[in-house]
Coordinates of C-alpha atoms and ligand atoms in Angstrom, one line a residue:
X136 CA 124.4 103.7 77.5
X137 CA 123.8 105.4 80.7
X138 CA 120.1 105.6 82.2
X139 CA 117.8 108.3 81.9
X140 CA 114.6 108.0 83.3
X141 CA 111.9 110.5 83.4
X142 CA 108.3 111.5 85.5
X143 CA 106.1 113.1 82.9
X144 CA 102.9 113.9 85.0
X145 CA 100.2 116.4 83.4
X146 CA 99.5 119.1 85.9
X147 CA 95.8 118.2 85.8
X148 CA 95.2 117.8 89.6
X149 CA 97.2 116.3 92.9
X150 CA 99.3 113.8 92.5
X151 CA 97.4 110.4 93.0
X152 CA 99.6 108.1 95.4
X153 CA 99.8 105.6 92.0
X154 CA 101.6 108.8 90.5
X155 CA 103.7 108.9 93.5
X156 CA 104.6 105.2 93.4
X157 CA 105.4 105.6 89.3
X158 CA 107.7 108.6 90.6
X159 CA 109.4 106.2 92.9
X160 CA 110.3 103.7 90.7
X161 CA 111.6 106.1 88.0
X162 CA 113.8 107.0 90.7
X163 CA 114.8 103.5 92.7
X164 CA 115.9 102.7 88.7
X165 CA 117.9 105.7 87.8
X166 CA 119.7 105.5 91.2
X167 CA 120.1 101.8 90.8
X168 CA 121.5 102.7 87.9
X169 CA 123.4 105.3 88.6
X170 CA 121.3 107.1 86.0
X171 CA 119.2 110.4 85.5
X172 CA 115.8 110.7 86.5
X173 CA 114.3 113.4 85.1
X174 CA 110.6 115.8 85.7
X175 CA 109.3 116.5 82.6
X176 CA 105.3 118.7 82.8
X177 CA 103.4 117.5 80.2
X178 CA 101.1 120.5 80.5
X179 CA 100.2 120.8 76.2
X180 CA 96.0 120.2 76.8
X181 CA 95.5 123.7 78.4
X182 CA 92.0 122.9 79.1
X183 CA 92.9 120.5 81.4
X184 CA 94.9 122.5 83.2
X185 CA 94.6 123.2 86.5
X186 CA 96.8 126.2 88.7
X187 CA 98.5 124.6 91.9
X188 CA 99.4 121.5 90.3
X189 CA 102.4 121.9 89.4
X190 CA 103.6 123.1 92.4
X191 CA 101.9 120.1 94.3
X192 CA 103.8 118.0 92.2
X193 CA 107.1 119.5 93.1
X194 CA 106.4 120.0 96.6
X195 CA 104.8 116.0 96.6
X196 CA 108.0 114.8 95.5
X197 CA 110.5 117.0 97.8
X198 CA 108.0 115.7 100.7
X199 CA 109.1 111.8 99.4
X200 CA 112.5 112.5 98.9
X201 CA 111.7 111.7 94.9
X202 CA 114.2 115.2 94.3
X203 CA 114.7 115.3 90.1
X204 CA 118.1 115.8 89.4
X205 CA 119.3 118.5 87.5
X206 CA 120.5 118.7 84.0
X207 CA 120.3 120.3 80.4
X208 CA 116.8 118.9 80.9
X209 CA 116.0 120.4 84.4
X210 CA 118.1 123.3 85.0
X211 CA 117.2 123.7 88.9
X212 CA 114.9 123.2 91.6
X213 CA 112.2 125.9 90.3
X214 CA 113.4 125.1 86.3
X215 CA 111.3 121.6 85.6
X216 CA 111.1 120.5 81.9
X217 CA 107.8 121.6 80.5
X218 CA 106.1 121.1 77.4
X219 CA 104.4 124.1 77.0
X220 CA 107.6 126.4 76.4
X221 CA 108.4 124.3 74.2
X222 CA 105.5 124.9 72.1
X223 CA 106.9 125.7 68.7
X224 CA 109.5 123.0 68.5
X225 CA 106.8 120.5 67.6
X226 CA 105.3 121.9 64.9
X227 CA 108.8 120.8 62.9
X228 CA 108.3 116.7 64.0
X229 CA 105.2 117.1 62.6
X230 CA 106.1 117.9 59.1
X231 CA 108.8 116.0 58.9
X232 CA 106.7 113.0 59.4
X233 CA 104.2 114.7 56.3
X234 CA 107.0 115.3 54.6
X235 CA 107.9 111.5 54.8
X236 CA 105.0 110.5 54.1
X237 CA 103.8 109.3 57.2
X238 CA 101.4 112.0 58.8
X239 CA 99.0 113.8 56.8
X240 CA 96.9 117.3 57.0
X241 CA 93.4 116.7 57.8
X242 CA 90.6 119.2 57.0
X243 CA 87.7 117.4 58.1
X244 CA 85.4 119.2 59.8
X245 CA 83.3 118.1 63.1
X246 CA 80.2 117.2 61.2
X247 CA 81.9 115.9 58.7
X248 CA 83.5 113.4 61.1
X249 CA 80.3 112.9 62.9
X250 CA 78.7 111.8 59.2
X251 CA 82.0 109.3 59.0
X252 CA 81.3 108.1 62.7
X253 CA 77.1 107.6 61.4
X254 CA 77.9 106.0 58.2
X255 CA 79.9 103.6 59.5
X256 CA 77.9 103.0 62.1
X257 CA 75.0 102.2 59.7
X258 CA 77.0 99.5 58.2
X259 CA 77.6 97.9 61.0
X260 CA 80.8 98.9 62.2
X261 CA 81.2 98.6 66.0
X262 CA 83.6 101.5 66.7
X263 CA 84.2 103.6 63.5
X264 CA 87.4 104.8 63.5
X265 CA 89.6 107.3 60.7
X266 CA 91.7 104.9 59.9
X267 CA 93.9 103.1 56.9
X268 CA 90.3 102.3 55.6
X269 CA 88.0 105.5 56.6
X270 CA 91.0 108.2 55.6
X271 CA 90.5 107.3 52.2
X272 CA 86.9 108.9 52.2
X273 CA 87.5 111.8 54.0
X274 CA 89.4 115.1 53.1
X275 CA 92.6 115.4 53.5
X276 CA 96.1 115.8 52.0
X277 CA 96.1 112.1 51.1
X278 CA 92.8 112.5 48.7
X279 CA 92.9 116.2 47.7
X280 CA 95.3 117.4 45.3
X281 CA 98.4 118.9 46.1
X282 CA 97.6 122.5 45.0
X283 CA 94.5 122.1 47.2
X284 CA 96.0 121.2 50.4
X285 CA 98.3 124.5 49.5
X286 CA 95.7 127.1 48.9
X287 CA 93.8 125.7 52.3
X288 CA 97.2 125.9 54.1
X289 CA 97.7 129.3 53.2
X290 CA 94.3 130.7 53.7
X291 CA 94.2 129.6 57.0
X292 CA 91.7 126.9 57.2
X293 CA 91.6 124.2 60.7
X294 CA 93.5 121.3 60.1
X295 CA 94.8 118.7 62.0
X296 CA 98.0 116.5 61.7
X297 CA 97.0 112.6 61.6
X298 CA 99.7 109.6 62.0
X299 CA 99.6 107.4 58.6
X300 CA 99.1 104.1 60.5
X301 CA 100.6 101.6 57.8
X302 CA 98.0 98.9 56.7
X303 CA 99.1 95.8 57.2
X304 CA 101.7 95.6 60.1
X305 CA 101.8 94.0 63.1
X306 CA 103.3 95.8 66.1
X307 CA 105.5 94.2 68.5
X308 CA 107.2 95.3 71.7
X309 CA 108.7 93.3 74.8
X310 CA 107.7 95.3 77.9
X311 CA 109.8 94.5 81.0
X312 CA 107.0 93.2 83.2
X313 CA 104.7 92.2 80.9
X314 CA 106.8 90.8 78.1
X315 CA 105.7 90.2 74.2
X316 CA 102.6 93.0 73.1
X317 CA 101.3 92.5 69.7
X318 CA 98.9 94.3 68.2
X319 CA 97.1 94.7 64.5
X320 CA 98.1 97.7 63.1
X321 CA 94.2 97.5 62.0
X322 CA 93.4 97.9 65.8
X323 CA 95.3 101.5 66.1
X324 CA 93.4 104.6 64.4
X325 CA 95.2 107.3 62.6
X326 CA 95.7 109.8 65.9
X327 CA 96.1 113.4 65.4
X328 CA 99.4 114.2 66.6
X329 CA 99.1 118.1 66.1
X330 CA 96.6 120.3 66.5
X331 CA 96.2 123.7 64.4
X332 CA 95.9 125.8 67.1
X333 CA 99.8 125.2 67.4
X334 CA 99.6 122.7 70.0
X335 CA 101.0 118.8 69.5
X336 CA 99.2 116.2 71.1
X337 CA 99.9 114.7 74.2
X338 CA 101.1 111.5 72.0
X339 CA 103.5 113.6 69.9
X340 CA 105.1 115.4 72.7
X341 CA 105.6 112.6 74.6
X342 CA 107.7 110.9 71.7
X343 CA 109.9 113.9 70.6
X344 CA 110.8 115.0 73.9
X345 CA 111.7 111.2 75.4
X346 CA 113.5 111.2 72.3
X347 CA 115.2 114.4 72.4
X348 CA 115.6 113.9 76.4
X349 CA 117.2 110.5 75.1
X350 CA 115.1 108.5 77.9
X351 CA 116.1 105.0 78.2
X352 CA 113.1 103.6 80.0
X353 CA 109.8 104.2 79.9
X354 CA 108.0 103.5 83.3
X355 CA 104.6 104.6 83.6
X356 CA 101.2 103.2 84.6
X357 CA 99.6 100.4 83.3
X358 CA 96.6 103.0 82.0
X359 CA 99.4 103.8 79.1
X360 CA 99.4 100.2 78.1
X361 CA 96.7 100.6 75.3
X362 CA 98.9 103.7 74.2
X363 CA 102.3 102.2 73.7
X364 CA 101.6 100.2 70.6
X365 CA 100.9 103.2 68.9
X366 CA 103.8 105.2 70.7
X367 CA 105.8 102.2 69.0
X368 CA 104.0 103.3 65.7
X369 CA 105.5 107.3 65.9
X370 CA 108.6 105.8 66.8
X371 CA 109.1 103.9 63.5
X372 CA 107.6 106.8 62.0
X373 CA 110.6 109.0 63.0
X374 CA 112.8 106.2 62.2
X375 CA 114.0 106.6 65.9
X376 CA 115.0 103.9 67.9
X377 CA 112.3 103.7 71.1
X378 CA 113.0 103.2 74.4
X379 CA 112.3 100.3 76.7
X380 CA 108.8 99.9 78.1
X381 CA 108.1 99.3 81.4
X382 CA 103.8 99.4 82.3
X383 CA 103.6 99.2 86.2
X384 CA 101.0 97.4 88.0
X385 CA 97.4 99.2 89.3
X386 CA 97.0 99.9 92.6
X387 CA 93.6 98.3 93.4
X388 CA 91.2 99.1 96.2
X389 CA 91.6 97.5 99.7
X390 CA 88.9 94.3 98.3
X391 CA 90.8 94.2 95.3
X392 CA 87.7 95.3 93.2
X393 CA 88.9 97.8 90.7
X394 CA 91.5 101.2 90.7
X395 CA 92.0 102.4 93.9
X396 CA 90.0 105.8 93.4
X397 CA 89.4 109.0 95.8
X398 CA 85.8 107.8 96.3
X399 CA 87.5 104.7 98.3
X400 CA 89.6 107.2 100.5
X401 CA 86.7 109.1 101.3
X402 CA 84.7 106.0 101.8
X403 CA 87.2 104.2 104.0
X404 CA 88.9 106.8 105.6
X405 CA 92.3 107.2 104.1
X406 CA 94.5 109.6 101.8
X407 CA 94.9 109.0 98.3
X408 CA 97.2 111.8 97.8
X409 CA 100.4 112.5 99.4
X410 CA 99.5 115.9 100.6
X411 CA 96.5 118.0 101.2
X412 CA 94.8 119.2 98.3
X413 CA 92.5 122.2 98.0
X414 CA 90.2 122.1 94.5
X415 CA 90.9 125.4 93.2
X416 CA 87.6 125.8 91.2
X417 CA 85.1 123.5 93.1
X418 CA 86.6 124.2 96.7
X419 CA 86.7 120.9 97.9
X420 CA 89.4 119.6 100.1
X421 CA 91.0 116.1 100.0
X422 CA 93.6 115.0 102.7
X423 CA 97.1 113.8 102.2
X424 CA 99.5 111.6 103.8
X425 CA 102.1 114.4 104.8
X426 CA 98.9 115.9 107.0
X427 CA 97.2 113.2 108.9
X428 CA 101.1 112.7 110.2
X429 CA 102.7 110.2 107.9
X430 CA 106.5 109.9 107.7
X431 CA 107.5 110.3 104.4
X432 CA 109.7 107.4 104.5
X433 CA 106.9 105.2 106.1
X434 CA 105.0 106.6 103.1
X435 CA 107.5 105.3 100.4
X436 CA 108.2 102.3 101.6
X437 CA 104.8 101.4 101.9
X438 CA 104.4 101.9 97.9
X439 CA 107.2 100.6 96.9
X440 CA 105.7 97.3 98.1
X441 CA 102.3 97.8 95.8
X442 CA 103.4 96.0 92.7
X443 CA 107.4 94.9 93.9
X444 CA 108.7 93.4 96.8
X445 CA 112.7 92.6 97.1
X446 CA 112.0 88.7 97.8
X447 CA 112.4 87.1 101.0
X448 CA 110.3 88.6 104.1
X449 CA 112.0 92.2 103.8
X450 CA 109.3 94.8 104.5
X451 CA 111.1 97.9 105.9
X452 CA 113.2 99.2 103.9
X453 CA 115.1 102.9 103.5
X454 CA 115.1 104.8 100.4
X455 CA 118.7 102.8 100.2
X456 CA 117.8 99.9 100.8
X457 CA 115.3 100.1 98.4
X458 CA 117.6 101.2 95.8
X459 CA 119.9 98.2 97.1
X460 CA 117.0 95.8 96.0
X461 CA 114.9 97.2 93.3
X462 CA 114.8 95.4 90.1
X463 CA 111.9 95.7 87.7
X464 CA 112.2 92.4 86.7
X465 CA 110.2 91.5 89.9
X466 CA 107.6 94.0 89.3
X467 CA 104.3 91.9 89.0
X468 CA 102.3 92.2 86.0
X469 CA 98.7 91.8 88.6
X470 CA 97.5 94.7 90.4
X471 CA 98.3 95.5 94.1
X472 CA 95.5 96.0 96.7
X473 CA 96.1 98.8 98.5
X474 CA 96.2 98.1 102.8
X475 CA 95.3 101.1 104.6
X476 CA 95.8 98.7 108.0
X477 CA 99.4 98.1 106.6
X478 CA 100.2 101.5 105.7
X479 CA 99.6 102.3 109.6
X480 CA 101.6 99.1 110.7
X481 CA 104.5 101.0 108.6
X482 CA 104.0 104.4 110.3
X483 CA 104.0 102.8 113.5
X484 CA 107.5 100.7 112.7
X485 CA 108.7 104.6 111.7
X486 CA 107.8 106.3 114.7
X487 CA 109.0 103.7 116.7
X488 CA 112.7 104.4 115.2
X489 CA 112.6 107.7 115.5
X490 CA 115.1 109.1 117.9
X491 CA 113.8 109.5 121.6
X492 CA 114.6 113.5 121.8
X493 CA 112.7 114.2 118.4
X494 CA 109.9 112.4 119.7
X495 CA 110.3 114.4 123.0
X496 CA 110.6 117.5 121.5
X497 CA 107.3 116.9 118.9
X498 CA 105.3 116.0 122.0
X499 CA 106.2 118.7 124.1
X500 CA 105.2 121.3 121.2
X501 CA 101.9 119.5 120.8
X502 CA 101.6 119.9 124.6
X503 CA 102.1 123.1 124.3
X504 CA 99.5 123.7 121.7
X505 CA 96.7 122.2 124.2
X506 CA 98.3 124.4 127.0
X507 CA 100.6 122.0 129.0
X508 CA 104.1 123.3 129.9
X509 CA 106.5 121.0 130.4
X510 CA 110.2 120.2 129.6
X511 CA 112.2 118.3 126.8
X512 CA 113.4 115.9 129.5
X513 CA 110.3 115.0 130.5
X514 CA 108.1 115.0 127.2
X515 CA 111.3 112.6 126.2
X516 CA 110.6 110.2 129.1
X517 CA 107.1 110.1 128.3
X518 CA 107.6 109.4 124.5
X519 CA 110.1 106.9 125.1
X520 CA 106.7 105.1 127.1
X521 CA 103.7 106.3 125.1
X522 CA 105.4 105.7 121.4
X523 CA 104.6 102.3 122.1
X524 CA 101.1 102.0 121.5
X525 CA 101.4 105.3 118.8
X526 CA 100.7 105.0 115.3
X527 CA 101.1 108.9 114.9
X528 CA 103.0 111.5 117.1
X529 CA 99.5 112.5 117.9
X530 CA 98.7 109.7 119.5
X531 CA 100.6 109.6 122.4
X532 CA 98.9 112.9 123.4
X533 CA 96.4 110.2 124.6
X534 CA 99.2 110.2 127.9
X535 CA 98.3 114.2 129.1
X536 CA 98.2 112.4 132.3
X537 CA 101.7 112.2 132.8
X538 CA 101.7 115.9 132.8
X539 CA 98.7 117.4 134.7
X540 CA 98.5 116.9 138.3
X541 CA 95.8 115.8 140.6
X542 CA 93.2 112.9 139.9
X543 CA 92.4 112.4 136.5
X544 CA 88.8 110.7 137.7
X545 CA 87.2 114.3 137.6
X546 CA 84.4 114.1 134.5
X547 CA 85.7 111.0 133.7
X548 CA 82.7 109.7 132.6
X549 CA 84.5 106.1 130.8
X550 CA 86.6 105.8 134.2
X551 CA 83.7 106.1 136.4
X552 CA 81.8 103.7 134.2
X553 CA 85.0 101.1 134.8
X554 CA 85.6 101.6 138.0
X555 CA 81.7 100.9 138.6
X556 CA 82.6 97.7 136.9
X557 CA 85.7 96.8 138.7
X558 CA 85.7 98.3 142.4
X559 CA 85.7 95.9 145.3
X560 CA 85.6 96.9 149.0
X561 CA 88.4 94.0 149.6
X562 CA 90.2 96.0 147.3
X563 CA 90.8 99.1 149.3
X564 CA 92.8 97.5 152.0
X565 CA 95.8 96.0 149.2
X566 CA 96.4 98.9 148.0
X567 CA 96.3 101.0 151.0
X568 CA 98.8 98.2 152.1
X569 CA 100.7 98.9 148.6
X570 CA 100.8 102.7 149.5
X571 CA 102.2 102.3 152.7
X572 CA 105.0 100.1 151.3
X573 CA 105.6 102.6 148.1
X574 CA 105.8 105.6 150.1
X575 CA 108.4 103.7 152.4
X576 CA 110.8 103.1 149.5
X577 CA 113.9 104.3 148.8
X578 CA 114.7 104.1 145.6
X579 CA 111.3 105.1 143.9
X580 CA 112.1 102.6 140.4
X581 CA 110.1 100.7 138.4
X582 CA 111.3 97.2 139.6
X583 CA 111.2 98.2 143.5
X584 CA 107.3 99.4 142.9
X585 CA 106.6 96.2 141.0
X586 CA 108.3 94.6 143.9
X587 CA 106.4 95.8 146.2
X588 CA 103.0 95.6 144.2
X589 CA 103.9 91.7 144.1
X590 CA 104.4 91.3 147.7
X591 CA 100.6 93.1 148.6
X592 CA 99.4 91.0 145.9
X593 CA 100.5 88.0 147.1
X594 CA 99.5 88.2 150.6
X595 CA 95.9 89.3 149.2
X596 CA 95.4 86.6 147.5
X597 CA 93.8 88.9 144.7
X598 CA 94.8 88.6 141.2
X599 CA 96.9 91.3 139.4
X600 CA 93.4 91.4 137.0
X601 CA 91.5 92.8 140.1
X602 CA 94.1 95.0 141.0
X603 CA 95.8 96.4 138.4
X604 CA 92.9 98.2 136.4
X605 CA 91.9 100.0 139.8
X606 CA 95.6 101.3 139.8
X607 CA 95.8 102.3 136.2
X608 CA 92.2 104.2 136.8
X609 CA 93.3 106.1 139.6
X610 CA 96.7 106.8 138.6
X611 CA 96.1 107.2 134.7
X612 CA 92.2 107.5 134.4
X613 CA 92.1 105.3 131.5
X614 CA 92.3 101.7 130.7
X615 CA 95.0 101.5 128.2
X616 CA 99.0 102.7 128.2
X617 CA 102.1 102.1 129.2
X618 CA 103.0 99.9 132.2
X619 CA 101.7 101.9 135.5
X620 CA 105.4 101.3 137.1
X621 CA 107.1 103.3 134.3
X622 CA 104.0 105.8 134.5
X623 CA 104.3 106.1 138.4
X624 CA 107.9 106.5 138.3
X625 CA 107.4 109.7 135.9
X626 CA 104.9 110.7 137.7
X627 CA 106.5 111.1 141.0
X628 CA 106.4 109.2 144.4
X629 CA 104.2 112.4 145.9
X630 CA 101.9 112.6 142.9
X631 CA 101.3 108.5 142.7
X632 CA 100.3 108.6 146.3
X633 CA 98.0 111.6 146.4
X634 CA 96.2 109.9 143.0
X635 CA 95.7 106.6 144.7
X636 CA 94.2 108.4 147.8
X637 CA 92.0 110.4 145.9
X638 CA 90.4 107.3 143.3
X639 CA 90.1 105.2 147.0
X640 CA 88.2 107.9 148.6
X641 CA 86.0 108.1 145.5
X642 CA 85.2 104.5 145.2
X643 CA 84.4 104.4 148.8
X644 CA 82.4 107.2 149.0
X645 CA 79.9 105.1 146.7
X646 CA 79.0 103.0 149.4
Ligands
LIG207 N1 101.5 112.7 80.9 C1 101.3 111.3 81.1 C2 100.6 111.1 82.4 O1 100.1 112.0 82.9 C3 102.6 110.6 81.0 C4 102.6 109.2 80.5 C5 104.0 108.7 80.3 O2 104.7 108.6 81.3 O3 104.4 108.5 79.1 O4 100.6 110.1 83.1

């Protein structure tokens, strides 16, 4: 038996990043596998539809690399399995379980099932429910005559299609992570499976089409867990063997108190969603990963890890490598706290492998955007320094020093309030000293300036803490970055000295 595996998300918003993750491991197993993993729409409650969703689906799981593979079941790229052009096909399952005796046609109306809900309520009953008990009081094609149920059928009257839960029954399933489920088939209510405007319910859909899609393993969210038993139910209705269960862990919120939700993102300051969203009715605007400059790989690997982990101290991981290791036996049943510190720590480990001339090249065009000109070769020297301390490609705009010339103390409001901190008078003389000795040099390299910057220091007497943050503040005009003799060898010998001249002359115009 070969593995087919599918994603059934309703287009009913963004994705959520727990989507995203339940995507991913759909797709670690099939590959593992060397199965199918599948894209199925379950889009059969058009109220809750919502336009855009779809495609942010799609697009969400091209961005990850989560691409479904094609079949009789997803005939291309634009051709994803969806439930509502299947809409006719279901009304067939649904007789055939009547016609077997386990569904029936109920006529009920709403107040009548309010009056059920009151009655039972009266007596005492906690959470009235129509059910093996209740379904016996109430009209439908298990209490009415046959001729009845014919003559309402014909002349058009509502109805709905409810599962015959059997009475006495216990259900039983092993999930893969969370092993044995048993539950009272008094505990499960008779759900409608089909609805007479045409339309089956999410519960009946989901059933014929893994079983007509012949899915192997069912890995979805723990929030289906309460679901399954009775997903186990339709299945023995049909007389269809079921497929394995696998209910993944929740993602929690950073303190571990509760589903991670959008209100945290907003609250704390980061994405819940892969991409950027943009509400279609209300208008409001949610940010995704892909946006705020998040490798999709650092992306993936970082959810991969919410609720698995491969064993050992392995953290980064490619999509291989993932595949390599993945095993849903070491899924954990507990939820995963989401780290929005340690989903920046795997950016930053991204970036930091990226090759040296993409960097380069994404630098210089983000250069260009704030209107600094400069070349490939450069912008690639400068990357190769300011990717160090960058958690984003943005960041290491924070080095537009490299590439503008003159001092960068002019309205430089925090430099001028470090420099008032830091400047000593004894000061001036080393590194007037260290000027004389750089501009002497031949070979203008990072060890010859440090050389040299040792030798003044020494004979000063100062210490490199006294020093150095006067040179960075002339040279760079701000505290932190990359070592200043890397940042004064791409700066130039001409442009170093003419800096250092100016920040002097300023400091010592203050006396
Ligand atoms: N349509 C359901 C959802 O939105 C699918 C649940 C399942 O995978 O069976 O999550």
């Amino acid at each position: 038996m070969s593995v087919r595996v599918r994603f059934a998300p309703s287009p009913t918003g963004p994705l959520h990043m727990g989507g995203v993750r339940t995507a991913l491991y759909n797709y670690l197993f099939a590959r593992k596998h060397g199965g199918e993993f599948l894209l199925r729409i379950e889009d059969t409650d058009q109220t809750r539809y919502v336009p855009g969703a779809e495609d942010y689906i799609r697009e969400a799981l091209n961005w990850c690399g989560l691409v479904p593979d094609a079949s009789p079941w997803n005939p291309g790229p634009d051709g994803p399995y969806r439930q509502s052009e299947r809409k006719p096909m279901y009304k067939q399952y649904a007789e055939q379980l009547i016609a077997a005796d386990k569904a029936y046609y109920a006529f009920d109306t709403p107040e009548e099932l309010e009056a059920m809900r009151e009655r039972l309520k009266a007596a005492g009953v906690a959470a009235p429910a129509y059910n093996a008990v209740t379904r016996e009081h109430m009209r439908n094609s298990l209490t009415l005559s046959a001729d009845d149920v014919k003559a309402r059928l014909e002349a058009g009257e509502p109805y709905v299609v409810r599962l015959r839960v059997p009475r006495h029954h216990e259900v039983r399933f092993e999930d893969i992570i969370r092993g044995w489920v048993v539950v009272h088939s008094s505990n499960i209510d008779d759900k409608v499976l089909f609805k007479s405007d045409g339309m089956p319910t999410y519960h009946l859909a989901n059933i014929v089409d893994d079983h007509l899609m012949r899915i192997t393993h069912v890995i979805r969210g723990e929030e289906w867990l309460p679901s399954a038993p009775l997903h186990v139910l339709i299945y023995e209705a049909f007389g269809w063997e079921r497929p394995a269960f696998a209910h993944l862990p929740l993602i929690l919120k950073p303190d571990g108190n509760g589903k991670l939700s959008k209100r945290d993102g907003d609250r704390l300051g980061f994405p819940v969603f892969p991409l950027d969203w943009l509400d279609p009715t209300s208008g409001e605007k949610s940010s995704g990963y892909r946006e705020r400059g998040y490798y999709p790989e650092a992306f993936t690997n970082m959810l991969a890890l919410l609720g698995w982990n491969p064993g050992g101290d392995i953290e980064l991981m490619s999509m291989a490598d993932m595949v390599k290791y993945f095993d849903l036996a070491r899924v954990h049943k507990g939820g995963a706290k989401f780290d929005p510190d340690k989903t920046k720590w795997f950016n930053q480990q991204y970036l930091r492998m990226r090759p040296d001339a993409e960097l380069g090249a994404q630098l210089q065009a983000k250069l260009k955007g704030q209107g600094i000109e400069t070349s490939v070769e450069r912008a690639t020297a400068a990357a190769l320094l300011l990717k160090e301390r960058a958690t984003f490609v943005d960041d290491m705009l924070e080095g537009t020093y490299l590439f503008t010339s003159g001092s960068p103390l002019e309205n430089n409001a925090d430099a001028e309030a470090e420099l008032r901190k830091r400047w000593k008078p004894e000061a001036g003389p080393v590194l007037e000293a260290y000027l004389i000795k750089l501009q002497a040099l031949s070979a203008f390299t990072a060890p010859e300036l440090e050389r040299v910057f040792n030798e003044v220091l020494t004979a000063s007497g100062m210490k490199v803490g006294q020093l150095m943050p006067l040179y960075r503040l002339y040279v760079a005009g701000r505290m932190q970055g990359p070592g200043m003799f890397d940042v004064s060898v791409l700066l130039g010998k001409d442009e170093v000295v003419a800096r250092l001249k100016a920040g002097l002359q300023h400091c010592r115009s203050w006396a």
